[in-house]
Short mmCIF file of C-alpha atoms and ligand atoms in Angstrom, two decimals:
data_model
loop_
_atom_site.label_atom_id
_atom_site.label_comp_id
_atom_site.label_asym_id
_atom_site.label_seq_id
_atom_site.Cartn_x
_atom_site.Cartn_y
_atom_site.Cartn_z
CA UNK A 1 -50.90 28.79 -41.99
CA UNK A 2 -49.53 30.21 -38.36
CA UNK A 3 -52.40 30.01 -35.57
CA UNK A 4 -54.48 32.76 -34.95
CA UNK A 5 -54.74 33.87 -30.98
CA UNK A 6 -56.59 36.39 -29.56
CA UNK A 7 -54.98 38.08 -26.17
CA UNK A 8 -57.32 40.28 -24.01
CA UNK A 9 -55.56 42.10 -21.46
CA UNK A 10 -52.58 42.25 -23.98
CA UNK A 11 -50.82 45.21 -21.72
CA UNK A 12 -51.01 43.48 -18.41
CA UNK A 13 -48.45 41.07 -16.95
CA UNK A 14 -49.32 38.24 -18.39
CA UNK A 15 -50.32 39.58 -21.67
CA UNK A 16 -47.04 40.71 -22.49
CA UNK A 17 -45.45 37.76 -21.55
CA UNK A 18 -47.93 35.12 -23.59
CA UNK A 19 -47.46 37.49 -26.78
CA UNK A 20 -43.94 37.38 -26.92
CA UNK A 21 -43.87 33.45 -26.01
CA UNK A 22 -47.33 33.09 -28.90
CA UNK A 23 -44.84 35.20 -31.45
CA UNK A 24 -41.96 32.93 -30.79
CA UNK A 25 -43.80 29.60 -31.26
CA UNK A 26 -45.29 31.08 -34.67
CA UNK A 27 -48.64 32.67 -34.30
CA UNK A 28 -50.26 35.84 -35.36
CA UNK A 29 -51.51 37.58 -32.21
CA UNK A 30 -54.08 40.33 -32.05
CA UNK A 31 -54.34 42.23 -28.57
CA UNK A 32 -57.01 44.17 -27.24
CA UNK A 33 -56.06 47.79 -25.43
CA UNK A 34 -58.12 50.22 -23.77
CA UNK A 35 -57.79 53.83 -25.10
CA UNK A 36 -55.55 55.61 -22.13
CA UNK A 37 -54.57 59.16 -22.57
CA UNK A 38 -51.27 58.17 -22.57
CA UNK A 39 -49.66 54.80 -24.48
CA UNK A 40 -49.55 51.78 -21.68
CA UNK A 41 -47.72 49.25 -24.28
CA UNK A 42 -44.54 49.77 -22.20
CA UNK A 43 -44.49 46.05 -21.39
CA UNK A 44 -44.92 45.23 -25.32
CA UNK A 45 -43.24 48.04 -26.99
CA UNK A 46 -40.34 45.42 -28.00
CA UNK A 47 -42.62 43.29 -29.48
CA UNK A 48 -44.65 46.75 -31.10
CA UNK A 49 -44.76 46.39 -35.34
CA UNK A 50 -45.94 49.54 -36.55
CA UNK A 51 -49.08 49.05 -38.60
CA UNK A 52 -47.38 49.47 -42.17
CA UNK A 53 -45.29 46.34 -41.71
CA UNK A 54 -46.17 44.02 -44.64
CA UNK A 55 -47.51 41.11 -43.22
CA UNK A 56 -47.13 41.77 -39.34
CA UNK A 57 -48.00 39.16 -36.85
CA UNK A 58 -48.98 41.36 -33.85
CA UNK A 59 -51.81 43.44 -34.51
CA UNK A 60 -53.37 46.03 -31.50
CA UNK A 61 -56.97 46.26 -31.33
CA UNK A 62 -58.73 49.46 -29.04
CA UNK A 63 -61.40 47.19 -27.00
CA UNK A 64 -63.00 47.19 -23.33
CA UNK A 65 -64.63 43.84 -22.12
CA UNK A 66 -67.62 45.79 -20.74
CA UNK A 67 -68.36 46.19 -24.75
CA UNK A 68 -70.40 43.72 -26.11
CA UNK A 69 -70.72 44.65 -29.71
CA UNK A 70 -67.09 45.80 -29.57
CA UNK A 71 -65.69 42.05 -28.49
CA UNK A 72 -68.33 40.98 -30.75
CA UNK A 73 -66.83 42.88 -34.09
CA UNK A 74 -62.91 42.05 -32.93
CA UNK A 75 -63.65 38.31 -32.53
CA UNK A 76 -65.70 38.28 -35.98
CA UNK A 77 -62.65 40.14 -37.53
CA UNK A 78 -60.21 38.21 -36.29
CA UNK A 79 -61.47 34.41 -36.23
CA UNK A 80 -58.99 33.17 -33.68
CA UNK A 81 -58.30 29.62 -33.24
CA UNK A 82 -57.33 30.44 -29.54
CA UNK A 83 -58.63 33.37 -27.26
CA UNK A 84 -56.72 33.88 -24.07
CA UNK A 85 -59.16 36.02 -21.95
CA UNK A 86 -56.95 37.78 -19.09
CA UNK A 87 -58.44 41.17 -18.98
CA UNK A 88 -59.81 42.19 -15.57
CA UNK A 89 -59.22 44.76 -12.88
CA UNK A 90 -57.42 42.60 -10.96
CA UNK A 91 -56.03 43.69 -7.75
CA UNK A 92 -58.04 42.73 -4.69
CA UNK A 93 -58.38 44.95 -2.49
CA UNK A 94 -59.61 47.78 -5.51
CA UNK A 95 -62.26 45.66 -5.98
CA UNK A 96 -63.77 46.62 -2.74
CA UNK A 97 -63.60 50.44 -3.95
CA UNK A 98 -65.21 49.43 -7.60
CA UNK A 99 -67.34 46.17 -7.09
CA UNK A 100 -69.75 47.07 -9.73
CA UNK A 101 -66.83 47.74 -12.54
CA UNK A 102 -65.53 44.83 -11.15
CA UNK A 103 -68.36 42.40 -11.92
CA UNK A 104 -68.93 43.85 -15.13
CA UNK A 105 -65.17 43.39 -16.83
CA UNK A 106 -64.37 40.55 -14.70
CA UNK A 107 -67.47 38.34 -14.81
CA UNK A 108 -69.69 39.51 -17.55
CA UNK A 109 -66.91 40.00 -19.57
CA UNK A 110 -65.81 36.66 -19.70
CA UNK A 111 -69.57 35.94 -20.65
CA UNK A 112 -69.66 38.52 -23.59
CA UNK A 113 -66.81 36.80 -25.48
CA UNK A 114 -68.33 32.91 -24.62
CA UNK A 115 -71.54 34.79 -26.09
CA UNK A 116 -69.88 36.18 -29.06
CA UNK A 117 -67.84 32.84 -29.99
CA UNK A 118 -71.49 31.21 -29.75
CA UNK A 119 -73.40 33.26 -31.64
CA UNK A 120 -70.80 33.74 -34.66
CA UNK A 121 -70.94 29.95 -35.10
CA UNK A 122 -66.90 29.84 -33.77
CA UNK A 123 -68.08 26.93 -31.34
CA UNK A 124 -65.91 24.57 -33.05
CA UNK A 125 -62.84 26.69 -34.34
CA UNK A 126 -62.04 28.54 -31.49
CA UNK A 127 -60.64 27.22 -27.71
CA UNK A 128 -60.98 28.98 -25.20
CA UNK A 129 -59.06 29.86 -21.82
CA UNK A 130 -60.27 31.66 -18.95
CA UNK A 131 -57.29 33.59 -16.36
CA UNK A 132 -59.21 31.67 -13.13
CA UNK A 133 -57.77 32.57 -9.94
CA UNK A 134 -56.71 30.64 -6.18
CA UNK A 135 -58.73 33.57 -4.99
CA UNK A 136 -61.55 31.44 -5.24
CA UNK A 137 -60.69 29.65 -2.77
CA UNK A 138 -60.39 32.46 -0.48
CA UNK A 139 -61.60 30.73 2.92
CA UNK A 140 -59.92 27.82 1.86
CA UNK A 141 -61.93 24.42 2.96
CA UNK A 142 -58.92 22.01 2.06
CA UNK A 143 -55.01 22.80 2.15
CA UNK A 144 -53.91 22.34 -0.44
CA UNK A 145 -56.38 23.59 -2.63
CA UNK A 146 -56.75 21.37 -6.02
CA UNK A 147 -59.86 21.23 -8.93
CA UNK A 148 -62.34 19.63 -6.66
CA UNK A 149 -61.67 22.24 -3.65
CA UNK A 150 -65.08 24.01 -2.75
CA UNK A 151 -64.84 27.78 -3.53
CA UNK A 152 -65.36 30.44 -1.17
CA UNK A 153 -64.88 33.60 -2.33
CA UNK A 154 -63.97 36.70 -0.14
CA UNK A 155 -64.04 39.90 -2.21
CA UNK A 156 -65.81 41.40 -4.96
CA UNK A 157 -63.31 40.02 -7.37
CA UNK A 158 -62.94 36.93 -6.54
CA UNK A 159 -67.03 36.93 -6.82
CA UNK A 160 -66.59 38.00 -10.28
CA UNK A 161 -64.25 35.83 -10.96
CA UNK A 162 -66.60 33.05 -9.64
CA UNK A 163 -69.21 33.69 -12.42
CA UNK A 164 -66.27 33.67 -15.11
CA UNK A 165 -65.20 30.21 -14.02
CA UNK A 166 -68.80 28.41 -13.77
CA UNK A 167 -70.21 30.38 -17.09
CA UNK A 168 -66.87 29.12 -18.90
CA UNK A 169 -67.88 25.68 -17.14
CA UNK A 170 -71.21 25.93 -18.49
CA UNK A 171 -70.82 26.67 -21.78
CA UNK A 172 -68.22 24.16 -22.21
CA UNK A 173 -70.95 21.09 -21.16
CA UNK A 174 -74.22 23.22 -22.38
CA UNK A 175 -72.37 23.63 -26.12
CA UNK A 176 -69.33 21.50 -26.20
CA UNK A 177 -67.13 24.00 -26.89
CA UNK A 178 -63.06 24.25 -26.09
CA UNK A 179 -63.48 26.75 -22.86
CA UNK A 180 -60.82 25.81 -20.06
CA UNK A 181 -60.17 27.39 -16.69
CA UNK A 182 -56.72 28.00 -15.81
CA UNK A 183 -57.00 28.41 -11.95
CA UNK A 184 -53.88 30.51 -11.35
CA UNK A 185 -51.98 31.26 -8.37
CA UNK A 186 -50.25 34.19 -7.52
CA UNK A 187 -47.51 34.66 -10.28
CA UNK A 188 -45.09 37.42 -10.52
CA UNK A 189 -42.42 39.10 -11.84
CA UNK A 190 -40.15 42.26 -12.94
CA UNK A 191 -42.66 43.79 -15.09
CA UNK A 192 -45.46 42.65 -12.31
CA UNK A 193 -47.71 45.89 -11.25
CA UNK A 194 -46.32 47.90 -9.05
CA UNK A 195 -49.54 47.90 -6.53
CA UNK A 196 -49.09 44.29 -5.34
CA UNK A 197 -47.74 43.19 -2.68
CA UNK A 198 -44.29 41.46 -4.29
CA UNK A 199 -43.56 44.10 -6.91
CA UNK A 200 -43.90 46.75 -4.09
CA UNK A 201 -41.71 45.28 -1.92
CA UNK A 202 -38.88 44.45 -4.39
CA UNK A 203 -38.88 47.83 -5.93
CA UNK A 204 -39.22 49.68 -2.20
CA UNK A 205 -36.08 47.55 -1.19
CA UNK A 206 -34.28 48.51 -4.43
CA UNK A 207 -35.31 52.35 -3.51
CA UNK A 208 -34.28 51.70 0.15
CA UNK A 209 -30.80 50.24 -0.94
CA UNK A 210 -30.20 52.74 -3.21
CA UNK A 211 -30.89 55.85 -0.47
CA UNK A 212 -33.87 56.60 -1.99
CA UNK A 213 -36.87 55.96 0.34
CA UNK A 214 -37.25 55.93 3.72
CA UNK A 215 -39.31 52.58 4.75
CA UNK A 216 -42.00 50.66 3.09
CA UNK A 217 -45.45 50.88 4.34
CA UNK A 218 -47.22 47.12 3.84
CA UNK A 219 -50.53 45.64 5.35
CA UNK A 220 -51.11 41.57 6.44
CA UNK A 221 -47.66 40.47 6.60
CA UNK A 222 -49.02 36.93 7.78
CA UNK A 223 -51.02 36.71 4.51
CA UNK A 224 -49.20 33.81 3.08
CA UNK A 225 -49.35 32.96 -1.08
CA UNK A 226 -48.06 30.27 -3.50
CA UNK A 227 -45.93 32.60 -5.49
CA UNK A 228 -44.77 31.48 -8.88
CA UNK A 229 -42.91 33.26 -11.94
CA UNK A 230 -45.01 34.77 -15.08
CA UNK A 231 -42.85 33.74 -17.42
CA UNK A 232 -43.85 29.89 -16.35
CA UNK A 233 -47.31 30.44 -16.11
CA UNK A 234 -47.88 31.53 -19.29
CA UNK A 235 -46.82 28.42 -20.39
CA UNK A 236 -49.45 26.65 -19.06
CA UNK A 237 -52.04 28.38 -20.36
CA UNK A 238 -50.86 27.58 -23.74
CA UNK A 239 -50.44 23.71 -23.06
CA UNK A 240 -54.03 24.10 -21.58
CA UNK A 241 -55.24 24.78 -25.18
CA UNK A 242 -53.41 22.31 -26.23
CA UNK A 243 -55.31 19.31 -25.22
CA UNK A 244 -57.87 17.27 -26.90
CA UNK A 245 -60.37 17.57 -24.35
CA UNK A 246 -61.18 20.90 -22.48
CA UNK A 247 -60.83 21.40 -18.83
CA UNK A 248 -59.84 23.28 -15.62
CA UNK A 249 -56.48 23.45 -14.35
CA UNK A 250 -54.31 24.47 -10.36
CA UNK A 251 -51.10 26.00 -11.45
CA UNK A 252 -49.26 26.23 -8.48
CA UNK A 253 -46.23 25.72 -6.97
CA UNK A 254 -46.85 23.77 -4.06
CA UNK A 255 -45.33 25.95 -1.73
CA UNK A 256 -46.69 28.74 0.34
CA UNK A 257 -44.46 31.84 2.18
CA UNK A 258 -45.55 34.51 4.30
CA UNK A 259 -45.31 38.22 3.02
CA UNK A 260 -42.78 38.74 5.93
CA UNK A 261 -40.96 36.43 4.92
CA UNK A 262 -40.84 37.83 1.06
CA UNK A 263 -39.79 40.83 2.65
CA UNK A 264 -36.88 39.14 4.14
CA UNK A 265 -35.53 37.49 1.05
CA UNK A 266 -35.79 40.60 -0.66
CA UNK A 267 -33.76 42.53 1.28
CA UNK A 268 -31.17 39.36 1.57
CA UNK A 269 -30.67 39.76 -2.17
CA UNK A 270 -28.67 42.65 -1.31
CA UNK A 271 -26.82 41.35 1.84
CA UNK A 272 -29.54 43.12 4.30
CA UNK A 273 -31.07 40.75 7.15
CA UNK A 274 -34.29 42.30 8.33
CA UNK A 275 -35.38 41.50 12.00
CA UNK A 276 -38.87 41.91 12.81
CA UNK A 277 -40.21 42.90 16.19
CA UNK A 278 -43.55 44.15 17.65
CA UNK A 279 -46.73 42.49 17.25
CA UNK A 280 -49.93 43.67 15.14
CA UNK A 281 -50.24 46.82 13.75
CA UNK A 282 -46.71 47.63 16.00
CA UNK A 283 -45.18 45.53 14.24
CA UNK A 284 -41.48 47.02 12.78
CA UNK A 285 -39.07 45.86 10.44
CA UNK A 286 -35.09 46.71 11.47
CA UNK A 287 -32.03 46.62 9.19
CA UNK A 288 -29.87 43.75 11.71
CA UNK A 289 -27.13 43.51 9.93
CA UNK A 290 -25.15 43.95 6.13
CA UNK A 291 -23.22 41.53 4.33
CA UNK A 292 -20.59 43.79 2.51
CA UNK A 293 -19.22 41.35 -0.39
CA UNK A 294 -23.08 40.76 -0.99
CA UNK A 295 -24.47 44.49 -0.92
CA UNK A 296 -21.02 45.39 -3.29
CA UNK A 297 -21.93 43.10 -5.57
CA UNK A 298 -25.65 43.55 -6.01
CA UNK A 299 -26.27 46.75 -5.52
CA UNK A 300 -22.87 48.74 -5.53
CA UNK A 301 -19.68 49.66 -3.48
CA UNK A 302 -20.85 53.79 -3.97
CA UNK A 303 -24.29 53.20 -1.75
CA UNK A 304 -22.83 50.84 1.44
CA UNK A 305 -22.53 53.90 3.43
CA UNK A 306 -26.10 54.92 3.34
CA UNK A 307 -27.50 51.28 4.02
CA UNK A 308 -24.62 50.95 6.90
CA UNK A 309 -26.16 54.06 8.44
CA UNK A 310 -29.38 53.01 8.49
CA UNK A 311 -28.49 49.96 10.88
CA UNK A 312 -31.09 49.34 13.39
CA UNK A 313 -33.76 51.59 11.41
CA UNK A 314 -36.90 50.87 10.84
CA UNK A 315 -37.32 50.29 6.99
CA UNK A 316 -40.69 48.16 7.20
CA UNK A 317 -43.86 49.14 8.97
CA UNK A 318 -47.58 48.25 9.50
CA UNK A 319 -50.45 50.35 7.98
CA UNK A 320 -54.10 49.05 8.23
CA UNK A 321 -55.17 50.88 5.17
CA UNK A 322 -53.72 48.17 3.65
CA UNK A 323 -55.90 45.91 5.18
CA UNK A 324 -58.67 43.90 3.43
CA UNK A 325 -62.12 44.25 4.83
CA UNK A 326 -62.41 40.13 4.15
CA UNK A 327 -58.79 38.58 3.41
CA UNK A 328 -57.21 35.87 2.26
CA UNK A 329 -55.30 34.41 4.81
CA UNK A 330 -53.46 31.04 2.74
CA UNK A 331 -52.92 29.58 -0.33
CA UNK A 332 -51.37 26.72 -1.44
CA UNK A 333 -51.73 24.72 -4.83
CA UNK A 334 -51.78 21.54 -5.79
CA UNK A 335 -50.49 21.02 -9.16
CA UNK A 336 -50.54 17.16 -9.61
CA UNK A 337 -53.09 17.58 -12.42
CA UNK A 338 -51.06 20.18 -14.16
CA UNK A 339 -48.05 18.45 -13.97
CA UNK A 340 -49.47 15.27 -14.88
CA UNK A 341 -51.74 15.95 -17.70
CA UNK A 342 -50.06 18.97 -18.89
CA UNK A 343 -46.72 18.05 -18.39
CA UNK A 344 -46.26 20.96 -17.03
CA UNK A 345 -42.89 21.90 -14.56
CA UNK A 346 -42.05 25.35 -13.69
CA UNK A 347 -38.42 26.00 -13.81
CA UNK A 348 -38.62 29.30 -11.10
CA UNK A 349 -38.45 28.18 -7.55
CA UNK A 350 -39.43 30.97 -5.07
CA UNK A 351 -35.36 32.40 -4.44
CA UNK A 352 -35.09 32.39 -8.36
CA UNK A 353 -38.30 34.91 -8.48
CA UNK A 354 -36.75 37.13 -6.15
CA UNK A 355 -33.45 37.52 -7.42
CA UNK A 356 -35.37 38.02 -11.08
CA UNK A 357 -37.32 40.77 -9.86
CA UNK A 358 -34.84 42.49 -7.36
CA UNK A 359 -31.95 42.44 -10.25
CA UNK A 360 -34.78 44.07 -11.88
CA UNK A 361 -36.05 46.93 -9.95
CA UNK A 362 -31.94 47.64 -8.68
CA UNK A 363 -31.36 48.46 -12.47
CA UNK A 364 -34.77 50.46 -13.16
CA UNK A 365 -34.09 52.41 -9.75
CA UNK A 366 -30.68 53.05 -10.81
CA UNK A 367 -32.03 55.25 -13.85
CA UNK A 368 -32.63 58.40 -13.54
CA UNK A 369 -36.18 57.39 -14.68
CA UNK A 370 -36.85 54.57 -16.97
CA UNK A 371 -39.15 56.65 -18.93
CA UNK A 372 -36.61 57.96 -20.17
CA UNK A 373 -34.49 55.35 -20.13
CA UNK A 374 -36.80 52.99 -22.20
CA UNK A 375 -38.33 51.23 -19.65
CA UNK A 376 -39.22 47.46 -20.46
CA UNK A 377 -38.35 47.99 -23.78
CA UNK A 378 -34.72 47.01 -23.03
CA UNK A 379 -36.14 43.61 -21.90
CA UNK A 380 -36.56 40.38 -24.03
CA UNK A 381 -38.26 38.26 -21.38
CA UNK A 382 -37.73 34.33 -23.18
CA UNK A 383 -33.57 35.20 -23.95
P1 NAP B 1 -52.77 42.86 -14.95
O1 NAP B 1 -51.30 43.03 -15.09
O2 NAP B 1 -53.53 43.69 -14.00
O3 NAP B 1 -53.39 43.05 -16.42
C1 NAP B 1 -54.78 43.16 -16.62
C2 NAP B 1 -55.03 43.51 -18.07
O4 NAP B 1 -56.45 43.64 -18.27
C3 NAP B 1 -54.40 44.84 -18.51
O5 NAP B 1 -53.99 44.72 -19.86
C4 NAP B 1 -55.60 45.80 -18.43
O6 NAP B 1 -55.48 46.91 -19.29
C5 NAP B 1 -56.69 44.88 -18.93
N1 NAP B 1 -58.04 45.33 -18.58
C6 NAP B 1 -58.53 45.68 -17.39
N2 NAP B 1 -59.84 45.99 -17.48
C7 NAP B 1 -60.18 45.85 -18.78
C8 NAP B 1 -61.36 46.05 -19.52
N3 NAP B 1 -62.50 46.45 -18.93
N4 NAP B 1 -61.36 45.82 -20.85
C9 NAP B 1 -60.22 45.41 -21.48
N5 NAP B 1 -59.05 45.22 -20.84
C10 NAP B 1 -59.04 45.45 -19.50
O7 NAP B 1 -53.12 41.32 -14.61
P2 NAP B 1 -52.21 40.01 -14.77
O8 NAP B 1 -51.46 39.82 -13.51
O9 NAP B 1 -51.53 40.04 -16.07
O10 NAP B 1 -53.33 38.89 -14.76
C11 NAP B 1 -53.95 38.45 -15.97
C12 NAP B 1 -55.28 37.79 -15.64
O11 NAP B 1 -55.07 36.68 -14.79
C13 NAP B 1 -56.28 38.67 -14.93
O12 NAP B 1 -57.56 38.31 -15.37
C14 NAP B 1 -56.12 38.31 -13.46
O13 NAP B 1 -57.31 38.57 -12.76
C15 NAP B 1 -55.83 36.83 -13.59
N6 NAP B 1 -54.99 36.24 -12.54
C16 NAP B 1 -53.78 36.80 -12.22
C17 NAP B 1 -52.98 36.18 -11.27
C18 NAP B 1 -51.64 36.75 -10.90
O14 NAP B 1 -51.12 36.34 -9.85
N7 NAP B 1 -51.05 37.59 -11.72
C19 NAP B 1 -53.41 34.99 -10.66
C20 NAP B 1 -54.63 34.44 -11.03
C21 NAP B 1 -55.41 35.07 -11.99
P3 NAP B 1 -54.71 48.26 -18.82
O15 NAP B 1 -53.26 48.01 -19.12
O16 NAP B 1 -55.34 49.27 -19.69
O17 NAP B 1 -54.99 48.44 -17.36
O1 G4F B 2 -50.13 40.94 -4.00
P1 G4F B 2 -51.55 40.99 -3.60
O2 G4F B 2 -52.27 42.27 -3.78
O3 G4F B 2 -52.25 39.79 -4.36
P2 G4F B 2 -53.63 38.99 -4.13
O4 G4F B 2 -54.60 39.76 -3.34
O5 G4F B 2 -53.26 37.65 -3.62
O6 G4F B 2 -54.19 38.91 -5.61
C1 G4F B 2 -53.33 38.58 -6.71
O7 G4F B 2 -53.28 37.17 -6.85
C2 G4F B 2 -54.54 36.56 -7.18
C3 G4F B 2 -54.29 35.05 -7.27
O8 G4F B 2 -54.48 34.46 -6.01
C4 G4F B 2 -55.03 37.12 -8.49
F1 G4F B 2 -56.20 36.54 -8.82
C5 G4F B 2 -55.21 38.63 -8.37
O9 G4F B 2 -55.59 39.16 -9.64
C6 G4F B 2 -53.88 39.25 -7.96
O10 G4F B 2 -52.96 39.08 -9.01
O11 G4F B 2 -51.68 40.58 -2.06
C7 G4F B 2 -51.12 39.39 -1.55
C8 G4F B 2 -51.24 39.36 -0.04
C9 G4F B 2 -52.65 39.71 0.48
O12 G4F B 2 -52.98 38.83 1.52
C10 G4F B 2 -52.50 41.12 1.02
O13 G4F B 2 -53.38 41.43 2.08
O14 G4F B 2 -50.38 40.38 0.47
C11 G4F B 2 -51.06 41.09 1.48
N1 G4F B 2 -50.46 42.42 1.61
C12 G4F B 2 -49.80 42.86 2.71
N2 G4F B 2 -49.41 44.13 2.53
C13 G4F B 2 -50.49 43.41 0.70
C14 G4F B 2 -49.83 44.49 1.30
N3 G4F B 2 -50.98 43.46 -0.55
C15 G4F B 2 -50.83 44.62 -1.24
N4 G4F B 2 -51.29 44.68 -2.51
N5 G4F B 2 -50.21 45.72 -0.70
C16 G4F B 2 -49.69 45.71 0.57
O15 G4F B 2 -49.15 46.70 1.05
#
């Protein structure tokens, strides 16, 4: 009999990728989606089986975390052994705008399914993991951060986030059961939304290098992070379920840059140095200089005169709407546990990310759209 896993958030970054790594090692996966007016499986489509397959092992369910008796029914239904619970609105700085929603999906959410595992007498069948975040540390109180590192969050969502982690503490020691944090850091990649800060940047450089767009609007670039790849993280979360024992993970990398500095590398992937000058919100972004063999080989002979015009142009500039009204100024992991216990190693270093998701959003820029195109569904991320 395969394993039975339950993904929430089955359409979001990490969804996609756990599903097709879940599929691969054997198990039947059921995903929960929130009706959209239009179809957001993009980042699963290639993994899609329509529901007259005989004996399909990835099965859609319509769902919302702020829907107790709806979590309730798919969990009874579906009697997973696992439940990976990564649904949230997750980006930061919307969480100012919608703090109420916020704490609803993001931290009573992850109570409703504890709740619903309880009460359908699943305590001792089904393990479960909880997408924890380094934005918990927000004001961070130790560098690096590791498991015993005091939280302090600094925005709605990492408040909400703060009740998932200590009510998945909680019920693991008030009713034994399998419920593990997974305190992620930042982790990216090509199919990463398009709102934060990485996945902007790499597909506004793409856009730039292509003669597309003009210059790329960004916020804090001091903000520093401890950027990993998707594709590894996902990993761990499985090997978190995994263990005899339940209990709360750092994935990290151990190694923090600054968003400037992202900016930098991205643009390198094409041959482009960037030079920044100006301080504060003056602060400007310049193209200094091309490397020819580079740009010809990564992003194409036909658009080096465009990018050789713009020399000395500003292509990267400062606004504060971008700004956090609290922010995270650093993170850095510490991983020891992870790698220890787990045995978990990622195999992306920080270059390796970049060059992953520039390669990425040169190709989907060079479509005329990748609607029509079709999108991710060219992609098989584990090949
Ligand atoms: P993501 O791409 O934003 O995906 C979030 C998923 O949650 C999407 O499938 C979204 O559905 C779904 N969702 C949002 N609100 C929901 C609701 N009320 N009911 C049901 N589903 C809902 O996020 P991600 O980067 O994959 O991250 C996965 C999880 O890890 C999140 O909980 C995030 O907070 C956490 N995390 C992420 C990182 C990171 O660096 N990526 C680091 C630490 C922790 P739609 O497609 O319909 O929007
Ligand atoms: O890419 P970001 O929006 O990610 P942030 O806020 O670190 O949150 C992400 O990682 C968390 C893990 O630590 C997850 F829990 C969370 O769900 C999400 O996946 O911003 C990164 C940094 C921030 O300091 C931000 O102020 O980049 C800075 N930044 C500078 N300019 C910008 C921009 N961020 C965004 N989104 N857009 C900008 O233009």
């Amino acid at each position: 009999m395969s394993k039975v896993a339950l993904i929430t958030g089955i359409t979001g970054q990490d969804g996609a990728y756990l599903t097709e790594y879940l599929l691969k090692k054997g198990y039947t996966v059921h995903g929960i989606k929130r009706r959209s007016s239009l179809f957001n499986t993009d980042r699963i489509d290639h993994l899609y089986q329509d529901p007259h397959v005989v004996n399909r092992n990835l099965i859609l369910h319509y769902g919302d975390l702020t829907d107790s008796m709806n979590i309730t029914r798919i969990i009874q239904e579906t009697q997973p052994d696992e439940i990976y619970n990564l649904a949230a609105m997750s980006h930061v700085k919307v969480s100012f705008d919608s703090p109420e929603y916020t704490a609803n999906a993001d931290g009573i959410g992850t109570l409703r399914i504890l709740e619903a595992v309880r009460l359908l007498g699943l305590t001792n069948k089904t393990r479960i993991y909880q997408a924890s975040t380094s934005e918990l540390y927000g004001l961070v109180q130790e560098v690096p951060q590791k498991e015993t590192t005091p939280f302090y969050p600094r925005s709605p969502y990492a408040v909400a986030k703060l009740y998932g982690y200590w009510i998945t503490v909680n019920y693991r020691e008030a009713y034994n059961m399998h419920a593990s944090n997974g305190i992620l850091f930042n982790h990216e990649s090509p199919i990463r939304g398009e709102t934060f800060v990485t996945r902007k940047i790499t597909r506004a450089v793409s856009r730039i290098m292509l003669g597309m767009q003009e210059k790329v609007y960004l916020g804090n670039l001091s903000a520093r992070r401890d950027w990993g790849h998707a594709k590894d993280y996902v990993k761990a979360m499985y090997l978190i379920l995994q263990q005899d024992t339940a209990s709360d993970y750092v994935i990290a990398t151990g190694i923090t840059t600054e968003v400037r500095e992202f900016v930098k590398m991205a643009f390198a992937e094409g041959g482009v140095e960037i030079n920044f000058r100006g301080e504060g919100v003056d602060e400007k972004g310049y193209i200094a200089s091309v490397d020819e063999k580079v740009f010809k080989e990564k992003v194409g002979e036909e658009y080096l005169p465009v990018i050789l015009s713009k020399k000395d142009t500003v292509v990267v500039a400062v606004d504060p709407q971008y700004f956090r009204p609290t922010e995270v100024e650093l993170l850095i992991g510490d991983p020891t546990k992870s790698k220890t216990t787990l045995g978990w190693e990622p195999k992306y270093d920080l270059p390796g990310l970049v060059a992953d998701m520039m390669e990425g959003d040169i190709k989907l820029m060079k479509k005329d759209s990748y609607l029509k195109d079709g999108g991710y569904r060219i992609m098989n991320y584990f090949e």
